[in-house]
mmCIF file of C-alpha atoms in Angstrom:
data_model
loop_
_atom_site.group_PDB
_atom_site.id
_atom_site.type_symbol
_atom_site.label_atom_id
_atom_site.label_comp_id
_atom_site.label_asym_id
_atom_site.label_seq_id
_atom_site.Cartn_x
_atom_site.Cartn_y
_atom_site.Cartn_z
ATOM 1 C CA MET I 1 -45.971 62.277 175.235
ATOM 2 C CA ALA I 2 -44.294 60.156 172.533
ATOM 3 C CA ASP I 3 -42.267 61.693 169.778
ATOM 4 C CA ASP I 4 -43.931 61.643 166.329
ATOM 5 C CA VAL I 5 -40.589 61.321 164.577
ATOM 6 C CA GLN I 6 -40.722 59.033 161.543
ATOM 7 C CA PRO I 7 -38.065 56.330 161.603
ATOM 8 C CA ILE I 8 -35.385 56.534 158.930
ATOM 9 C CA ASP I 9 -35.276 53.530 156.608
ATOM 10 C CA GLU I 10 -31.532 53.028 156.458
ATOM 11 C CA MET I 11 -32.082 49.655 154.774
ATOM 12 C CA GLN I 12 -33.875 51.379 151.854
ATOM 13 C CA TYR I 13 -36.493 48.649 151.647
ATOM 14 C CA GLU I 14 -38.403 50.408 148.856
ATOM 15 C CA LYS I 15 -35.296 50.417 146.655
ATOM 16 C CA LEU I 16 -34.556 46.785 147.549
ATOM 17 C CA ALA I 17 -38.111 45.814 146.586
ATOM 18 C CA GLN I 18 -37.889 47.743 143.283
ATOM 19 C CA ASP I 19 -34.572 46.019 142.473
ATOM 20 C CA ALA I 20 -36.066 42.602 143.284
ATOM 21 C CA LEU I 21 -39.040 43.248 141.006
ATOM 22 C CA ARG I 22 -36.692 44.320 138.220
ATOM 23 C CA GLY I 23 -35.193 40.855 138.636
ATOM 24 C CA VAL I 24 -38.581 39.488 137.542
ATOM 25 C CA ILE I 25 -38.205 41.431 134.286
ATOM 26 C CA ARG I 26 -34.692 40.040 133.815
ATOM 27 C CA ALA I 27 -35.901 36.458 134.431
ATOM 28 C CA ALA I 28 -38.798 36.873 131.959
ATOM 29 C CA LEU I 29 -36.450 38.284 129.327
ATOM 30 C CA GLU I 30 -33.962 35.452 129.924
ATOM 31 C CA ARG I 31 -36.740 32.984 129.069
ATOM 32 C CA ALA I 32 -37.620 35.029 125.977
ATOM 33 C CA ALA I 33 -33.953 35.014 124.897
ATOM 34 C CA SER I 34 -33.730 31.217 125.179
ATOM 35 C CA PRO I 35 -33.939 29.098 121.999
ATOM 36 C CA GLN I 36 -37.576 28.279 122.836
ATOM 37 C CA GLY I 37 -38.500 31.971 122.928
ATOM 38 C CA ILE I 38 -41.465 33.400 124.828
ATOM 39 C CA PRO I 39 -43.725 30.520 125.891
ATOM 40 C CA GLY I 40 -47.403 30.249 124.956
ATOM 41 C CA ALA I 41 -49.366 33.458 124.443
ATOM 42 C CA HIS I 42 -47.082 35.520 126.670
ATOM 43 C CA HIS I 43 -45.752 38.797 125.286
ATOM 44 C CA PHE I 44 -44.297 41.884 126.909
ATOM 45 C CA TYR I 45 -45.004 45.589 126.751
ATOM 46 C CA ILE I 46 -41.936 47.311 128.187
ATOM 47 C CA THR I 47 -42.131 51.056 128.832
ATOM 48 C CA PHE I 48 -38.950 52.956 129.585
ATOM 49 C CA LYS I 49 -37.566 56.472 129.800
ATOM 50 C CA THR I 50 -35.600 57.193 126.631
ATOM 51 C CA ARG I 51 -33.286 59.689 128.343
ATOM 52 C CA ALA I 52 -32.573 57.666 131.476
ATOM 53 C CA PRO I 53 -28.915 56.965 132.311
ATOM 54 C CA GLY I 54 -27.495 54.117 130.231
ATOM 55 C CA VAL I 55 -30.293 54.000 127.645
ATOM 56 C CA SER I 56 -29.031 53.731 124.071
ATOM 57 C CA VAL I 57 -31.626 54.463 121.406
ATOM 58 C CA PRO I 58 -30.890 55.733 117.871
ATOM 59 C CA PRO I 59 -31.291 59.534 117.580
ATOM 60 C CA ASP I 60 -34.208 59.327 115.134
ATOM 61 C CA VAL I 61 -36.136 57.134 117.579
ATOM 62 C CA VAL I 62 -35.370 59.460 120.518
ATOM 63 C CA ALA I 63 -36.582 62.378 118.392
ATOM 64 C CA LYS I 64 -39.902 60.569 117.962
ATOM 65 C CA TYR I 65 -40.072 59.499 121.625
ATOM 66 C CA PRO I 66 -38.175 62.192 123.569
ATOM 67 C CA ASP I 67 -39.401 61.130 127.020
ATOM 68 C CA GLU I 68 -40.784 57.615 127.120
ATOM 69 C CA MET I 69 -41.540 54.765 124.756
ATOM 70 C CA THR I 70 -43.130 51.340 124.890
ATOM 71 C CA VAL I 71 -41.767 48.389 122.951
ATOM 72 C CA VAL I 72 -43.551 45.095 122.402
ATOM 73 C CA LEU I 73 -41.692 41.809 122.472
ATOM 74 C CA GLN I 74 -43.888 39.177 120.886
ATOM 75 C CA HIS I 75 -43.114 37.843 117.414
ATOM 76 C CA GLN I 76 -40.748 40.260 115.692
ATOM 77 C CA TYR I 77 -37.668 40.951 117.758
ATOM 78 C CA TRP I 78 -34.092 39.852 117.186
ATOM 79 C CA ASP I 79 -30.803 39.500 119.051
ATOM 80 C CA LEU I 80 -32.324 39.803 122.530
ATOM 81 C CA ALA I 81 -29.378 39.917 124.931
ATOM 82 C CA VAL I 82 -30.061 39.874 128.658
ATOM 83 C CA GLU I 83 -27.401 41.036 131.080
ATOM 84 C CA HIS I 84 -27.411 41.633 134.822
ATOM 85 C CA ASP I 85 -28.239 45.363 134.642
ATOM 86 C CA LEU I 86 -29.685 45.807 131.146
ATOM 87 C CA PHE I 87 -31.044 44.203 128.023
ATOM 88 C CA SER I 88 -30.636 44.968 124.345
ATOM 89 C CA VAL I 89 -32.855 44.005 121.463
ATOM 90 C CA MET I 90 -33.197 44.692 117.764
ATOM 91 C CA LEU I 91 -36.610 45.910 116.631
ATOM 92 C CA LYS I 92 -37.816 47.347 113.340
ATOM 93 C CA PHE I 93 -38.952 50.962 113.100
ATOM 94 C CA GLY I 94 -40.447 51.842 109.731
ATOM 95 C CA GLY I 95 -38.992 48.604 108.371
ATOM 96 C CA MET I 96 -35.470 49.541 109.475
ATOM 97 C CA PRO I 97 -33.722 47.431 112.145
ATOM 98 C CA LYS I 98 -32.592 49.411 115.200
ATOM 99 C CA VAL I 99 -30.846 48.215 118.357
ATOM 100 C CA LEU I 100 -32.092 49.479 121.722
ATOM 101 C CA THR I 101 -30.183 49.051 124.974
ATOM 102 C CA VAL I 102 -32.206 49.563 128.133
ATOM 103 C CA PRO I 103 -31.016 49.295 131.745
ATOM 104 C CA TYR I 104 -33.683 47.801 134.005
ATOM 105 C CA ASN I 105 -33.524 51.005 136.077
ATOM 106 C CA ALA I 106 -34.958 52.899 133.069
ATOM 107 C CA VAL I 107 -38.054 50.670 132.892
ATOM 108 C CA THR I 108 -41.210 52.292 134.262
ATOM 109 C CA ARG I 109 -43.707 49.534 133.318
ATOM 110 C CA PHE I 110 -43.563 45.876 132.417
ATOM 111 C CA TYR I 111 -46.841 44.344 131.284
ATOM 112 C CA ASP I 112 -47.769 40.885 130.033
ATOM 113 C CA PRO I 113 -51.376 41.249 128.819
ATOM 114 C CA SER I 114 -51.797 37.506 128.297
ATOM 115 C CA VAL I 115 -52.023 37.044 132.076
ATOM 116 C CA GLN I 116 -52.722 40.647 133.134
ATOM 117 C CA PHE I 117 -49.366 40.881 134.931
ATOM 118 C CA LEU I 118 -48.143 44.450 135.557
ATOM 119 C CA LEU I 119 -45.133 45.892 137.336
ATOM 120 C CA GLN I 120 -44.728 49.666 137.723
ATOM 121 C CA PHE I 121 -41.605 51.496 138.828
ATOM 122 C CA GLU I 122 -40.592 55.000 139.784
ATOM 123 C CA ALA I 123 -39.224 56.991 136.870
ATOM 124 C CA PRO I 124 -35.448 57.504 136.847
ATOM 125 C CA GLU I 125 -33.903 60.950 136.585
ATOM 126 C CA PRO I 126 -33.468 61.991 132.935
ATOM 127 C CA VAL I 127 -30.084 62.672 131.401
ATOM 128 C CA ALA I 128 -29.563 65.964 129.568
ATOM 129 C CA PRO I 129 -29.425 65.508 125.782
ATOM 130 C CA THR I 130 -25.993 65.351 124.223
ATOM 131 C CA VAL I 131 -24.785 67.989 121.794
ATOM 132 C CA ALA I 132 -25.486 65.583 118.917
ATOM 133 C CA GLU I 133 -29.144 65.348 119.989
ATOM 134 C CA LEU I 134 -29.704 69.086 120.322
ATOM 135 C CA PRO I 135 -31.335 70.794 117.371
ATOM 136 C CA ALA I 136 -28.954 72.740 115.167
ATOM 137 C CA PRO I 137 -29.259 76.523 115.333
ATOM 138 C CA PRO I 138 -31.059 78.002 112.338
ATOM 139 C CA LYS I 139 -28.758 78.883 109.477
ATOM 140 C CA ARG I 140 -28.647 82.454 108.314
ATOM 141 C CA PRO I 141 -28.691 82.905 104.562
ATOM 142 C CA GLU I 142 -25.314 83.908 103.234
ATOM 143 C CA PRO I 143 -25.062 86.545 100.509
ATOM 144 C CA ALA I 144 -24.612 85.121 97.037
ATOM 145 C CA PRO I 145 -21.007 85.252 95.864
ATOM 146 C CA THR I 146 -20.348 87.973 93.290
ATOM 147 C CA GLY I 147 -17.009 86.795 92.047
ATOM 148 C CA ASP I 148 -15.200 89.852 93.443
ATOM 149 C CA ASP I 149 -13.818 89.609 96.926
ATOM 150 C CA GLY I 150 -12.663 93.197 97.480
ATOM 151 C CA PRO I 151 -14.408 96.525 97.957
ATOM 152 C CA LYS I 152 -15.700 98.353 94.881
ATOM 153 C CA VAL I 153 -14.017 101.653 93.935
ATOM 154 C CA VAL I 154 -15.927 103.871 91.547
ATOM 155 C CA SER I 155 -14.130 106.721 89.833
ATOM 156 C CA LEU I 156 -16.170 109.920 89.671
ATOM 157 C CA ASP I 157 -13.882 111.502 87.051
ATOM 158 C CA GLN I 158 -16.213 110.684 84.223
ATOM 159 C CA PHE I 159 -18.976 112.762 85.792
ATOM 160 C CA ARG I 160 -16.884 115.916 86.391
ATOM 161 C CA LYS I 161 -17.040 118.865 84.047
ATOM 162 C CA LYS I 162 -13.878 119.516 82.183
#
């Protein structure tokens, strides 16, 4: 009888394949960052985990999207910088420019609807929020200042019979 032991993938082919497919994202973004910009009708929907290691998103944006968000790169994006492990881009949120930095490992979906091209990835482990991102404890109301800082002493002599 043969053993039913599953072989161990010491090459980690699944991880190698995921890394190779993330290279497709990098190559597409490199073309978008070129002076010619994104060619034709192509545009990208990039979904990523906002609390994944290495992600840098302004606190107000993380508050609105505490787990995952999708950005669209089509017409209105600025300063797209593509590096080996991450990209950064300036987008407007409520009319205000904000810079996002996203490692490719944080990306869970890359979609170009113009050609129905979709890549999906396993979600990375989230990072615990920093102290600055945690909500502040509720403030207790402080008593109104009276102008006197010491204890009050009342003399009862005026009420005694003489």
